[in-house]
CSV table of C-alpha atoms in Angstrom, one decimal:
chain,number,residue,atom,x,y,z
A,890,MET,CA,37.6,78.6,33.0
A,891,PHE,CA,37.4,77.5,29.3
A,892,PRO,CA,36.0,79.6,26.5
A,893,ASP,CA,32.8,78.6,24.7
A,894,SER,CA,34.8,77.6,21.6
A,895,PHE,CA,36.4,74.8,23.6
A,896,TYR,CA,33.1,73.3,24.4
A,897,GLU,CA,31.9,73.7,20.9
A,898,SER,CA,35.1,72.0,19.4
A,899,PHE,CA,34.9,69.2,22.0
A,900,ASN,CA,31.2,68.6,21.2
A,901,ALA,CA,32.1,68.6,17.5
A,902,ALA,CA,34.9,66.1,18.0
A,903,SER,CA,33.2,63.7,20.4
A,904,GLY,CA,29.6,64.1,19.5
A,905,PRO,CA,26.8,65.6,21.4
A,906,TRP,CA,27.2,65.6,25.1
A,907,SER,CA,23.8,64.3,25.7
A,908,GLU,CA,24.5,61.2,23.6
A,909,LEU,CA,27.5,60.2,25.7
A,910,TYR,CA,26.5,61.3,29.2
A,911,GLY,CA,22.9,62.4,28.8
A,912,ARG,CA,20.5,62.2,31.7
A,913,PRO,CA,17.6,59.8,31.5
A,914,HIS,CA,14.4,61.4,30.6
A,915,MET,CA,11.5,61.4,33.0
A,916,ARG,CA,8.9,58.9,32.5
A,917,SER,CA,5.9,60.1,30.6
A,918,PHE,CA,2.5,59.2,32.1
A,919,PRO,CA,-0.7,59.6,30.3
A,920,GLU,CA,-2.4,62.9,31.1
A,921,PRO,CA,-6.0,62.6,32.3
A,922,SER,CA,-8.7,64.7,31.0
A,923,ASN,CA,-8.6,68.0,32.9
A,924,ASN,CA,-12.4,68.5,32.8
A,925,GLN,CA,-13.1,65.0,34.0
A,926,MET,CA,-10.6,65.2,36.9
A,927,TRP,CA,-11.7,68.7,37.9
A,928,ASP,CA,-15.3,67.6,37.9
A,929,ILE,CA,-14.5,64.5,40.0
A,930,LEU,CA,-12.4,66.4,42.5
A,931,VAL,CA,-14.9,69.2,42.9
A,932,LYS,CA,-17.8,66.8,43.3
A,933,ARG,CA,-15.9,64.7,45.8
A,934,PHE,CA,-14.6,67.7,47.7
A,935,TRP,CA,-17.9,69.6,48.1
A,936,SER,CA,-19.7,66.3,48.8
A,937,GLN,CA,-17.8,66.0,52.1
A,938,SER,CA,-18.9,67.4,55.5
A,939,PRO,CA,-18.0,71.0,56.5
A,940,VAL,CA,-15.6,69.7,59.2
A,941,THR,CA,-13.6,67.7,56.5
A,942,ILE,CA,-13.5,70.8,54.2
A,943,ALA,CA,-12.3,73.0,57.1
A,944,GLY,CA,-9.6,70.4,58.0
A,945,ALA,CA,-8.4,70.3,54.4
A,946,GLY,CA,-8.1,74.0,54.3
A,947,VAL,CA,-6.1,74.1,57.6
A,948,LEU,CA,-3.8,71.4,56.2
A,949,ALA,CA,-3.3,73.3,53.0
A,950,VAL,CA,-2.4,76.5,54.8
A,951,ALA,CA,-0.1,74.6,57.2
A,952,SER,CA,1.8,72.9,54.2
A,953,ILE,CA,2.2,76.3,52.5
A,954,LEU,CA,3.7,77.8,55.7
A,955,LEU,CA,6.1,74.8,56.1
A,956,PHE,CA,7.2,75.2,52.5
A,957,LEU,CA,8.0,78.9,53.0
A,958,LEU,CA,9.8,78.1,56.2
A,959,GLY,CA,12.0,75.5,54.6
A,960,PHE,CA,12.8,77.7,51.6
A,961,THR,CA,13.8,80.5,53.9
A,962,VAL,CA,16.1,78.2,55.9
A,963,VAL,CA,17.8,76.9,52.7
A,964,ALA,CA,18.3,80.5,51.5
A,965,ILE,CA,19.9,81.4,54.8
A,966,LEU,CA,22.3,78.4,54.7
A,967,ILE,CA,23.3,79.1,51.1
A,968,LYS,CA,24.0,82.7,52.0
A,969,PHE,CA,26.0,81.7,55.0
A,970,ARG,CA,28.1,79.2,53.0
A,971,TYR,CA,29.1,81.4,50.1
A,972,HIS,CA,28.8,84.7,52.1
A,973,GLY,CA,26.1,85.5,49.6
A,974,HIS,CA,28.6,86.1,46.6
A,975,PRO,CA,27.1,84.9,43.3
A,976,ALA,CA,30.5,84.9,41.5
A,977,LEU,CA,31.9,82.3,43.9
A,978,MET,CA,28.9,80.2,43.3
A,979,ALA,CA,29.3,80.4,39.5
A,980,MET,CA,33.0,79.6,39.8
A,981,ASP,CA,32.3,76.5,41.9
A,982,ARG,CA,29.7,75.4,39.4
A,983,GLN,CA,32.2,76.0,36.5
A,984,LYS,CA,34.9,74.0,38.4
A,985,ALA,CA,32.6,71.1,38.9
A,986,LYS,CA,31.7,71.1,35.2
A,987,ILE,CA,35.4,71.2,34.2
A,988,LYS,CA,36.3,68.3,36.5
A,989,GLN,CA,33.4,66.3,35.0
A,990,LEU,CA,34.7,67.2,31.5
A,991,LEU,CA,38.3,66.2,32.3
A,992,LYS,CA,37.1,63.0,33.8
A,993,SER,CA,35.1,62.2,30.7
A,994,VAL,CA,38.0,63.2,28.4
A,995,ASN,CA,40.3,60.8,30.4
A,996,GLN,CA,37.7,58.1,30.2
A,997,ARG,CA,37.4,58.7,26.4
A,998,GLN,CA,41.2,58.6,26.0
A,999,LYS,CA,41.3,55.3,27.8
A,1000,THR,CA,38.6,54.0,25.6
A,1001,ILE,CA,40.5,55.2,22.5
A,1002,ASP,CA,43.6,53.4,23.6
A,1003,GLU,CA,41.7,50.2,24.2
A,1004,HIS,CA,40.2,50.6,20.7
A,1005,GLU,CA,43.6,51.0,19.2
A,1006,GLU,CA,44.8,47.8,20.9
A,1007,THR,CA,41.7,46.1,19.7
A,1008,ILE,CA,42.4,47.4,16.2
A,1009,LYS,CA,46.0,46.0,16.3
A,1010,LYS,CA,44.7,42.6,17.5
A,1011,HIS,CA,42.1,42.7,14.7
A,1012,ASP,CA,44.8,43.6,12.1
A,1013,LYS,CA,46.8,40.6,13.3
A,1014,MET,CA,43.8,38.3,13.2
A,1015,ILE,CA,42.9,39.6,9.7
A,1016,LYS,CA,46.4,38.7,8.5
A,1017,GLU,CA,46.1,35.3,10.0
A,1018,HIS,CA,42.7,34.9,8.4
A,1019,GLU,CA,44.1,36.0,5.1
A,1020,ILE,CA,46.8,33.3,5.3
A,1021,ILE,CA,44.1,30.7,6.3
A,1022,THR,CA,41.9,32.0,3.5
A,1023,ASP,CA,44.7,31.5,0.9
A,1024,LYS,CA,45.2,28.0,2.2
A,1025,LEU,CA,41.5,27.3,2.1
A,1026,ARG,CA,41.3,28.7,-1.4
A,1027,GLU,CA,44.1,26.4,-2.5
A,1028,GLU,CA,42.3,23.5,-0.9
A,1029,ARG,CA,39.0,24.6,-2.5
A,1030,ASN,CA,40.6,24.6,-5.9
A,1031,ALA,CA,42.2,21.2,-5.3
A,1032,LEU,CA,38.8,19.8,-4.0
A,1033,LYS,CA,37.0,21.4,-6.9
A,1034,LYS,CA,39.3,19.7,-9.4
A,1035,HIS,CA,39.0,16.4,-7.5
A,1036,TYR,CA,35.2,16.6,-7.3
A,1037,GLU,CA,35.0,17.7,-11.0
A,1038,THR,CA,37.1,14.6,-11.9
A,1039,GLU,CA,34.9,12.4,-9.7
A,1040,LEU,CA,31.8,14.0,-11.2
A,1041,ASP,CA,33.0,13.3,-14.7
A,1042,HIS,CA,33.6,9.6,-13.7
A,1043,PHE,CA,30.1,9.4,-12.3
A,1044,ASN,CA,28.6,11.1,-15.3
A,1045,LYS,CA,30.3,8.5,-17.5
A,1046,PHE,CA,29.1,5.8,-15.1
A,1047,ALA,CA,25.6,7.2,-15.2
A,1048,ASP,CA,25.7,7.3,-19.0
A,1049,GLU,CA,26.7,3.7,-19.1
A,1050,TRP,CA,24.0,2.8,-16.7
A,1051,THR,CA,21.5,4.8,-18.7
A,1052,ASN,CA,22.4,2.8,-21.8
A,1053,LYS,CA,22.1,-0.4,-19.9
A,1054,HIS,CA,18.8,0.9,-18.5
A,1055,ASN,CA,17.5,1.6,-22.0
A,1056,GLU,CA,18.6,-1.9,-23.1
A,1057,ARG,CA,16.8,-3.4,-20.0
A,1058,GLU,CA,13.8,-1.3,-20.9
A,1059,GLU,CA,13.9,-2.8,-24.4
A,1060,HIS,CA,14.2,-6.3,-22.9
A,1061,ARG,CA,11.4,-5.4,-20.4
A,1062,ARG,CA,9.1,-4.4,-23.3
A,1063,ARG,CA,10.0,-7.6,-25.1
A,1064,ASP,CA,9.4,-9.6,-21.9
A,1065,GLN,CA,6.1,-7.7,-21.4
A,1066,ASN,CA,5.0,-8.7,-24.9
A,1067,MET,CA,6.0,-12.3,-24.2
A,1068,ILE,CA,4.1,-12.1,-20.9
A,1069,GLU,CA,1.1,-10.8,-22.8
A,1070,GLU,CA,1.4,-13.7,-25.3
A,1071,HIS,CA,1.8,-16.1,-22.4
A,1072,ARG,CA,-1.3,-14.7,-20.7
A,1073,LYS,CA,-3.3,-15.0,-23.9
A,1074,THR,CA,-2.0,-18.6,-24.2
A,1075,ILE,CA,-3.0,-19.2,-20.6
A,1076,GLU,CA,-6.4,-17.8,-21.3
A,1077,GLU,CA,-6.7,-20.1,-24.3
A,1078,HIS,CA,-5.6,-23.1,-22.2
A,1079,GLU,CA,-8.1,-22.1,-19.5
A,1080,ASN,CA,-10.9,-21.9,-22.1
A,1081,THR,CA,-9.8,-25.3,-23.4
A,1082,ILE,CA,-9.7,-26.7,-19.8
A,1083,ASN,CA,-13.2,-25.3,-19.2
A,1084,LYS,CA,-14.4,-27.0,-22.4
A,1085,LEU,CA,-12.8,-30.2,-21.5
A,1086,ARG,CA,-14.4,-30.0,-18.0
A,1087,LYS,CA,-17.8,-29.5,-19.6
A,1088,GLU,CA,-17.1,-32.5,-21.9
A,1089,ARG,CA,-16.0,-34.4,-18.8
A,1090,ASP,CA,-19.3,-33.5,-17.1
A,1091,ALA,CA,-21.1,-34.7,-20.2
A,1092,LEU,CA,-19.1,-37.9,-20.1
A,1093,GLU,CA,-20.1,-38.3,-16.5
A,1094,GLU,CA,-23.7,-37.9,-17.5
A,1095,ASP,CA,-23.2,-40.4,-20.4
A,1096,LYS,CA,-21.6,-42.8,-17.9
A,1097,LYS,CA,-24.6,-42.5,-15.6
A,1098,ALA,CA,-26.9,-43.2,-18.6
A,1099,ILE,CA,-24.8,-46.2,-19.6
A,1100,GLU,CA,-25.0,-47.5,-16.0
A,1101,GLU,CA,-28.7,-47.1,-16.2
A,1102,ARG,CA,-28.7,-49.0,-19.5
A,1103,GLN,CA,-26.6,-51.7,-17.9
A,1104,ASN,CA,-29.1,-52.0,-15.1
A,1105,THR,CA,-31.8,-52.3,-17.7
A,1106,ILE,CA,-29.8,-55.0,-19.5
A,1107,ASN,CA,-29.4,-56.8,-16.2
A,1108,GLU,CA,-33.1,-56.6,-15.6
A,1109,HIS,CA,-33.7,-58.0,-19.1
A,1110,ARG,CA,-31.2,-60.8,-18.4
A,1111,SER,CA,-33.1,-61.6,-15.2
A,1112,ILE,CA,-36.3,-61.7,-17.3
A,1113,ILE,CA,-34.6,-64.0,-19.9
A,1114,ASP,CA,-33.5,-66.3,-17.0
A,1115,GLU,CA,-37.1,-66.4,-15.8
A,1116,LEU,CA,-38.4,-67.1,-19.3
A,1117,ARG,CA,-35.8,-69.9,-19.6
A,1118,THR,CA,-37.1,-71.3,-16.3
A,1119,GLU,CA,-40.6,-71.1,-17.6
A,1120,ARG,CA,-39.5,-72.8,-20.9
A,1121,LYS,CA,-38.0,-75.6,-18.9
A,1122,GLN,CA,-41.2,-75.9,-16.9
A,1123,LEU,CA,-43.2,-76.0,-20.1
A,1124,GLU,CA,-40.9,-78.7,-21.5
A,1125,ASP,CA,-41.5,-80.6,-18.3
A,1126,ILE,CA,-45.3,-80.0,-18.7
A,1127,LYS,CA,-45.0,-81.1,-22.4
A,1128,GLU,CA,-43.3,-84.3,-21.4
A,1129,ALA,CA,-45.9,-85.0,-18.8
A,1130,HIS,CA,-48.7,-84.2,-21.4
A,1131,TYR,CA,-46.9,-86.5,-23.9
A,1132,VAL,CA,-46.8,-89.2,-21.4
A,1133,LYS,CA,-50.5,-88.7,-20.4
A,1134,GLU,CA,-51.7,-88.6,-24.0
A,1135,LEU,CA,-49.6,-91.7,-24.8
A,1136,GLY,CA,-51.1,-93.5,-21.8
A,1137,LEU,CA,-54.6,-92.6,-22.9
A,1138,PHE,CA,-54.1,-93.8,-26.4
A,1139,LEU,CA,-52.3,-96.9,-25.2
A,1140,SER,CA,-55.2,-97.7,-22.9
A,1141,LYS,CA,-57.7,-97.2,-25.7
A,1142,VAL,CA,-55.6,-99.3,-28.0
A,1143,GLU,CA,-55.4,-102.1,-25.4
A,1144,LYS,CA,-59.2,-101.9,-25.0
A,1145,GLU,CA,-59.7,-102.2,-28.7
A,1146,GLN,CA,-57.2,-105.0,-28.9
A,1147,ALA,CA,-58.9,-106.8,-26.0
A,1148,ILE,CA,-62.2,-106.6,-27.8
A,1149,GLY,CA,-60.5,-107.8,-31.0
A,1150,ARG,CA,-60.8,-104.8,-32.9
A,1151,GLU,CA,-57.2,-104.6,-34.2
A,1152,ILE,CA,-57.9,-102.2,-37.1
A,1153,GLU,CA,-59.5,-99.6,-34.7
A,1154,ALA,CA,-56.6,-100.2,-32.4
A,1155,ALA,CA,-54.1,-99.5,-35.2
A,1156,ASN,CA,-56.0,-96.4,-36.2
A,1157,LEU,CA,-56.0,-95.2,-32.7
A,1158,ALA,CA,-52.3,-95.8,-32.4
A,1159,GLU,CA,-51.7,-94.0,-35.6
A,1160,LYS,CA,-53.9,-91.1,-34.5
A,1161,ALA,CA,-52.0,-91.1,-31.2
A,1162,HIS,CA,-48.7,-90.9,-33.0
A,1163,GLU,CA,-50.1,-88.1,-35.3
A,1164,ARG,CA,-51.5,-86.3,-32.3
A,1165,ILE,CA,-48.2,-86.6,-30.4
A,1166,ALA,CA,-46.2,-85.6,-33.5
A,1167,THR,CA,-48.5,-82.6,-34.1
A,1168,PHE,CA,-48.4,-81.6,-30.4
A,1169,GLU,CA,-44.6,-82.1,-30.4
A,1170,ARG,CA,-44.2,-80.1,-33.7
A,1171,MET,CA,-46.4,-77.3,-32.3
A,1172,TRP,CA,-44.5,-77.1,-29.1
A,1173,THR,CA,-41.2,-77.3,-31.0
A,1174,ASP,CA,-42.2,-74.5,-33.3
A,1175,ARG,CA,-43.4,-72.5,-30.4
A,1176,LEU,CA,-40.2,-73.1,-28.5
A,1177,ARG,CA,-38.1,-72.5,-31.5
A,1178,TYR,CA,-39.9,-69.2,-32.1
A,1179,LEU,CA,-39.4,-68.2,-28.5
A,1180,GLU,CA,-35.8,-69.3,-28.7
A,1181,ILE,CA,-35.2,-67.3,-31.9
A,1182,LYS,CA,-37.0,-64.3,-30.5
A,1183,PHE,CA,-35.2,-64.4,-27.2
A,1184,ALA,CA,-31.9,-65.2,-28.9
A,1185,GLN,CA,-32.4,-62.1,-31.2
A,1186,LYS,CA,-33.4,-60.0,-28.2
A,1187,ILE,CA,-30.4,-61.3,-26.2
A,1188,GLN,CA,-28.1,-60.7,-29.3
A,1189,ASP,CA,-29.5,-57.1,-29.7
A,1190,LEU,CA,-29.1,-56.5,-26.0
A,1191,GLN,CA,-25.6,-57.9,-26.1
A,1192,ALA,CA,-24.7,-55.8,-29.1
A,1193,GLN,CA,-26.0,-52.8,-27.4
A,1194,VAL,CA,-24.1,-53.7,-24.3
A,1195,ASP,CA,-20.9,-54.2,-26.3
A,1196,GLU,CA,-21.5,-50.9,-28.1
A,1197,ASN,CA,-22.2,-49.1,-24.9
A,1198,LYS,CA,-19.1,-50.7,-23.4
A,1199,ALA,CA,-17.0,-49.6,-26.4
A,1200,GLN,CA,-18.4,-46.1,-26.0
A,1201,ILE,CA,-17.6,-46.1,-22.3
A,1202,ASP,CA,-14.1,-47.4,-23.0
A,1203,GLU,CA,-13.6,-44.8,-25.7
A,1204,LYS,CA,-15.0,-42.0,-23.5
A,1205,GLU,CA,-13.0,-43.1,-20.6
A,1206,ALA,CA,-9.8,-43.1,-22.8
A,1207,GLN,CA,-10.8,-39.7,-24.0
A,1208,PHE,CA,-11.5,-38.6,-20.4
A,1209,ASP,CA,-8.0,-39.9,-19.3
A,1210,GLU,CA,-6.5,-38.1,-22.3
A,1211,ASP,CA,-8.3,-34.9,-21.5
A,1212,GLU,CA,-7.3,-35.1,-17.8
A,1213,ALA,CA,-3.6,-35.7,-18.9
A,1214,GLN,CA,-4.0,-32.7,-21.2
A,1215,ILE,CA,-5.5,-30.6,-18.4
A,1216,ASP,CA,-2.6,-31.6,-16.1
A,1217,GLU,CA,-0.1,-30.7,-18.8
A,1218,ASP,CA,-1.9,-27.4,-19.5
A,1219,GLU,CA,-2.0,-26.6,-15.7
A,1220,ALA,CA,1.7,-27.4,-15.4
A,1221,GLN,CA,2.4,-25.1,-18.5
A,1222,ILE,CA,0.3,-22.4,-16.9
A,1223,ASP,CA,2.3,-22.7,-13.6
A,1224,GLU,CA,5.5,-22.6,-15.5
A,1225,ASP,CA,4.4,-19.5,-17.5
A,1226,GLU,CA,3.2,-17.8,-14.4
A,1227,ALA,CA,6.6,-18.5,-12.7
A,1228,GLN,CA,8.4,-17.1,-15.8
A,1229,ILE,CA,6.1,-14.0,-15.7
A,1230,ASP,CA,6.9,-13.5,-12.0
A,1231,GLU,CA,10.7,-13.9,-12.7
A,1232,ASP,CA,10.6,-11.5,-15.6
A,1233,GLU,CA,8.7,-8.9,-13.6
A,1234,ALA,CA,11.1,-9.3,-10.7
A,1235,SER,CA,14.1,-8.9,-13.0
A,1236,VAL,CA,12.5,-5.8,-14.6
A,1237,THR,CA,11.8,-4.3,-11.2
A,1238,THR,CA,15.4,-5.1,-10.0
A,1239,SER,CA,16.9,-3.5,-13.1
A,1240,SER,CA,14.8,-0.4,-12.8
A,1241,SER,CA,15.6,0.0,-9.1
A,1242,GLU,CA,19.3,-0.4,-9.7
A,1243,THR,CA,19.2,2.2,-12.5
A,1244,GLU,CA,17.3,4.6,-10.2
A,1245,TRP,CA,19.8,4.0,-7.4
A,1246,VAL,CA,22.7,4.8,-9.8
A,1247,LEU,CA,21.1,7.9,-11.1
A,1248,THR,CA,20.3,9.0,-7.5
A,1249,ALA,CA,23.9,8.4,-6.4
A,1250,ALA,CA,25.2,10.4,-9.3
A,1251,SER,CA,22.8,13.3,-8.5
A,1252,MET,CA,23.8,13.1,-4.8
A,1253,VAL,CA,27.5,13.2,-5.7
A,1254,GLY,CA,26.9,16.3,-7.9
A,1255,ASP,CA,24.9,18.0,-5.1
A,1256,ALA,CA,27.7,17.1,-2.7
A,1257,VAL,CA,30.4,18.6,-5.0
A,1258,GLU,CA,28.4,21.8,-5.5
A,1259,GLY,CA,27.6,22.1,-1.7
A,1260,ARG,CA,31.3,21.5,-0.8
A,1261,THR,CA,32.4,24.1,-3.3
A,1262,SER,CA,29.9,26.6,-2.0
A,1263,ASN,CA,30.9,25.9,1.6
A,1264,VAL,CA,34.6,26.4,0.7
A,1265,GLU,CA,33.8,29.7,-1.1
A,1266,ASP,CA,31.8,30.9,2.0
A,1267,GLU,CA,34.6,30.0,4.3
């Protein structure tokens, strides 16, 4: 009905027909190897029994006959429908094609109309989006100016905090130097305390030695008391001896007087007095010697005791003074350690505050840049 140029122009305007209304391709299956399949079929076929082979042949012949019969019936029906005229059959096929083409053209026209309406809607939306974009651009410029102003303020704030941070760093270095000096002083105090503790231990040993000496002195005093007791006993013995000697001489003098020998009695009395005087002088010298010796010994011991006591008192005073110095040094050490902890805490706090401010400034800068980029994207 239509010339070939119509179909060519239609295909050129609307694209290849197969792209719009193409038939689906048949599925492609992998082709087996012919030699292998043939070998398998032949081997399986000839490996069957003769009855099976004969039955297969009969079925094949029967299927061929049925195919020929069906083909003949279809040909007769077609010939009966179109009276066997090939022009009518070609015309019907051409009409069917034209109807299909008209249907596809109407469908395509309807699609074109829908596309035009969609294009109009899109144009309207584009205009609305352009208006919104202009508003967003104005907002972006305003926000950009606002955030740039805020960023300038934060940069100034960050610069101020940086200067403060540098000052705090300088103070921290000074505090660190002071801390090092305090630590050296603490070490010196600790060394002094250790020396004083060693001296205290030495004083404790001296105190023990003095106690031992005091015990020795007490023993000597007990010995002196025993010697005094012995001296008293000797004096008692001396008096008894005096009395005995005097009694003997008196008895001899009385005998001599009884006999009438007055001169011999006088001589005996004189000898008795001389003997008693000699004996008394000897005992007196001996006792005086012992008294002088023991008095000197007691005096030496007493002087040693006094000296040891003075040393003990001096060392105890020194010990008390050293303990007071140790307590004062320990209090100074505790105060220095507290000052060190406070300085370190202040340094840590200042550094953390500075880091927080710098972080906040960087976060604000990132937020401004991110907001600007988001507005530009929108």
